[in-house]
XYZ file of C-alpha atoms in Angstrom:
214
model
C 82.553 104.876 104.920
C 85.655 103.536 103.527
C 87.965 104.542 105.902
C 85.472 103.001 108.604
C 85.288 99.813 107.339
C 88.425 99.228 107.175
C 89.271 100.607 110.583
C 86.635 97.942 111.579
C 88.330 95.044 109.244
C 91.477 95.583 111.263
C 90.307 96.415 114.298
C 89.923 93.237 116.912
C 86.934 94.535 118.865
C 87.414 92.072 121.957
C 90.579 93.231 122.646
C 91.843 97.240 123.512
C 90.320 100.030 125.345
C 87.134 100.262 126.952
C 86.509 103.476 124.648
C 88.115 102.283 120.975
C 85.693 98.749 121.473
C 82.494 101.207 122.434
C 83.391 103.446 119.119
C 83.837 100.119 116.717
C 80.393 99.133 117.901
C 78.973 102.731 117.353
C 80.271 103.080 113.954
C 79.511 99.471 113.229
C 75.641 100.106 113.828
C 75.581 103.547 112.058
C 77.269 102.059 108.798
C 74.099 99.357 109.302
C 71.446 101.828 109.697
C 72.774 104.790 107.404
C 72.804 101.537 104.096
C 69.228 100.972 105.365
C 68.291 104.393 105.251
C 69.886 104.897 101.927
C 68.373 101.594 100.743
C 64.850 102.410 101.866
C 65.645 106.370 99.786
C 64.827 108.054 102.983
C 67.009 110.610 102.163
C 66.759 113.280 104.825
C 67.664 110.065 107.233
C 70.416 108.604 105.166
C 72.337 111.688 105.279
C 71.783 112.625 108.631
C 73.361 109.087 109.348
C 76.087 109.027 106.950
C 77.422 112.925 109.198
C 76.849 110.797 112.108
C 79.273 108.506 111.267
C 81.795 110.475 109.431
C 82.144 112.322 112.466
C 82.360 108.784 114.439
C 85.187 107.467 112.501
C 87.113 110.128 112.390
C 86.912 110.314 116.287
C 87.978 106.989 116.247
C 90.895 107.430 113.779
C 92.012 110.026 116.054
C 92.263 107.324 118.371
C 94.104 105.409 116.525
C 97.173 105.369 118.799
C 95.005 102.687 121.418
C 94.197 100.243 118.316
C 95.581 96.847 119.531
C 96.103 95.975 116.091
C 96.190 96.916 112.522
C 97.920 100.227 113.215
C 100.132 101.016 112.371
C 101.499 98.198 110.268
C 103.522 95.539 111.698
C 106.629 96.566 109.372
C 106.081 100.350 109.792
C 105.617 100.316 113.634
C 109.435 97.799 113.628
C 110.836 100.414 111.349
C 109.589 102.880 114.021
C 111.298 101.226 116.764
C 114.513 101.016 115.122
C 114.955 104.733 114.381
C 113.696 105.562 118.121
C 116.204 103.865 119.110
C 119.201 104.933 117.148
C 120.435 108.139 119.036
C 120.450 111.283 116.855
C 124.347 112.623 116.039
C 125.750 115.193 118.122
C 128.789 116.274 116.112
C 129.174 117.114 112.667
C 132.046 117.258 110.233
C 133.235 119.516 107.521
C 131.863 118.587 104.296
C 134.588 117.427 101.363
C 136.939 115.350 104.106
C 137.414 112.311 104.781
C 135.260 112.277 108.286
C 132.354 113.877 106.798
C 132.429 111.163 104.196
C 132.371 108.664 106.676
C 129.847 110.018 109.058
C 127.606 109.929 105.925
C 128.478 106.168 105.166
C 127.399 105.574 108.930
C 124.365 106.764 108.189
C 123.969 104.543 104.961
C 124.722 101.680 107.238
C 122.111 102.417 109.375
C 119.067 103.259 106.555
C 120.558 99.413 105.217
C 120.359 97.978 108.718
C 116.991 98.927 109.629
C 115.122 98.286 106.012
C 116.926 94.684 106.794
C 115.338 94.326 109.907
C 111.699 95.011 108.378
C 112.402 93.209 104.965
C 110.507 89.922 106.110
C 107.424 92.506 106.501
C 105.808 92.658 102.705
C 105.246 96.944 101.826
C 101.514 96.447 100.643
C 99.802 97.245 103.891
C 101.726 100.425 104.064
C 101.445 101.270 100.693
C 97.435 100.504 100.576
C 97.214 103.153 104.173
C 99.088 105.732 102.080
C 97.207 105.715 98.354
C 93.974 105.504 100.317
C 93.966 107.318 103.252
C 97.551 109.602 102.924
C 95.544 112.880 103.182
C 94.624 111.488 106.660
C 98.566 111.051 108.261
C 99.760 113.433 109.654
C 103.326 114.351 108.903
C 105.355 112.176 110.755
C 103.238 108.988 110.188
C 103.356 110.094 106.503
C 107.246 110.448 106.586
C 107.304 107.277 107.882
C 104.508 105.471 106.381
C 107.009 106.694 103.091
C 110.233 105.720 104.045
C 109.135 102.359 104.305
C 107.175 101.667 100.986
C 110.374 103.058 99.464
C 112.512 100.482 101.588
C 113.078 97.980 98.161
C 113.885 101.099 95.870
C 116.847 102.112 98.203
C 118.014 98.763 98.115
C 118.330 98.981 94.389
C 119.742 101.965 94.242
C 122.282 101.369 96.629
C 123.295 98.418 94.439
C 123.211 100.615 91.498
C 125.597 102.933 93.438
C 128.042 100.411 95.312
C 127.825 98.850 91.618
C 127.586 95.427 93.262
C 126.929 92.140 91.261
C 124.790 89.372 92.524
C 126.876 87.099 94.193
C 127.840 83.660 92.991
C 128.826 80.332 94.713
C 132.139 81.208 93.272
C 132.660 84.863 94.351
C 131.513 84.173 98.206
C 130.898 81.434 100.651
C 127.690 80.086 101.110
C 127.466 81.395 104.421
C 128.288 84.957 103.908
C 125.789 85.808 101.198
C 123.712 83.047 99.643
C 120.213 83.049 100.682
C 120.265 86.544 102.325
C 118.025 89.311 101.309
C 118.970 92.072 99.065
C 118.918 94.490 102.039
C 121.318 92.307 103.992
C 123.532 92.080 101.006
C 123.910 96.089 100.739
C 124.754 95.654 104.277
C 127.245 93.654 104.098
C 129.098 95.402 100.833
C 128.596 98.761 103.256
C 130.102 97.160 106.047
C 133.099 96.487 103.744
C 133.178 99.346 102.612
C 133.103 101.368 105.751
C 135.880 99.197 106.742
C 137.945 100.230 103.934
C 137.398 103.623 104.533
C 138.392 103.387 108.140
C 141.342 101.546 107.014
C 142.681 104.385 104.838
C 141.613 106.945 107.212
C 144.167 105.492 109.881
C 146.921 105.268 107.231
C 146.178 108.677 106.112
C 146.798 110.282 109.586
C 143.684 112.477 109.048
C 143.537 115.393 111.029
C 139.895 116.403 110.731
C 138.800 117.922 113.617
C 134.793 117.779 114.017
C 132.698 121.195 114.263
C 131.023 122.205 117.206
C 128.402 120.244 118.948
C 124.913 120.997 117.217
């Protein structure tokens, strides 16, 4: 019943499918009739009800996909976009050189890049889908559903690692870093860092050669 009224809360009825508007309504009236029925201690009739709709809103959270809002979150379904669009590597390096060490700092850059881009989207939706209905994700939605509650704690952490200080009017310009998020700060000190690296890779002369295509 939950689970159902909440799909209804965030569902806009007058707008989507032909099928997810006829469900709404369905589960709508069968939430109505089964707190009559329960009210009025019919029991037989409140319970036949109540397995009416259970079986209703799950049918309709299986649906889910055609909501034309409320799922999945607005920062969740950007996050989504970003990493569907961010082609997966097809070479690998060695591990302990100095290409494998960038290849992994690319990938830093990335993470930092796309919690930036979702940062102005507050975590509490997500976070209320997954201590409430989790069980009900599958795995993928779960993974991401995940990755971005935990976008704020990587962001600390990554500061923790880089061992960056919050900037002062004195240590940058105000148009570098003042006023940015914390998420575009760690991109920034990544993208200086991944200079760096590059930098010292070219000086080196490194001759790592990457491993076969995966």
């Amino acid at each position: 019943m939950k689970l159902g009224e909440k799909i209804l809360h965030e569902l806009d009825a007058g707008t989507g499918d032909m099928l997810t508007r006829w469900i709404a309504h369905h589960i709508a009236d069968l939430i109505t009739r089964a707190d009559h029925a329960r009210m009025a201690g019919t029991a037989e009739e409140a319970t036949h009800t109540a397995e009416q709709c259970r079986r209703a809103i799950l049918d309709l959270w299986a649906h889910r996909t055609a909501w034309p809002n409320g799922w999945p979150p607005p920062g969740a379904k950007r996050m989504a976009e970003i990493l569907n669009s961010i082609d997966a590597p097809t070479y690998g390096f060695q591990q302990g050189n100095g290409l494998s060490g960038l290849e992994h700092l690319h990938h830093q850059v990335l993470a930092v890049l796309a919690d930036a881009e979702t940062a102005n989207e507050p975590a509490d939706a997500v976070e209320d889908w997954l201590e409430t209905f989790g069980q009900l994700l599958d795995a993928d939605e779960r993974k991401l559903m995940e990755l971005y509650a935990s976008r704020d704690d990587r962001a600390a952490e990554l500061a923790e690692v880089l061992q960056v200080e919050q900037p002062t009017n004195e240590d940058v310009g105000a148009d570098e870093q003042i006023g940015r998020t914390p998420q575009a700060r760690r991109a920034l000190d990544l993208a200086r860092t991944y200079h760096e690296t590059v930098r010292a890779l070219i000086a080196d002369e490194p001759r790592d050669a990457p491993t076969k295509p995966r």
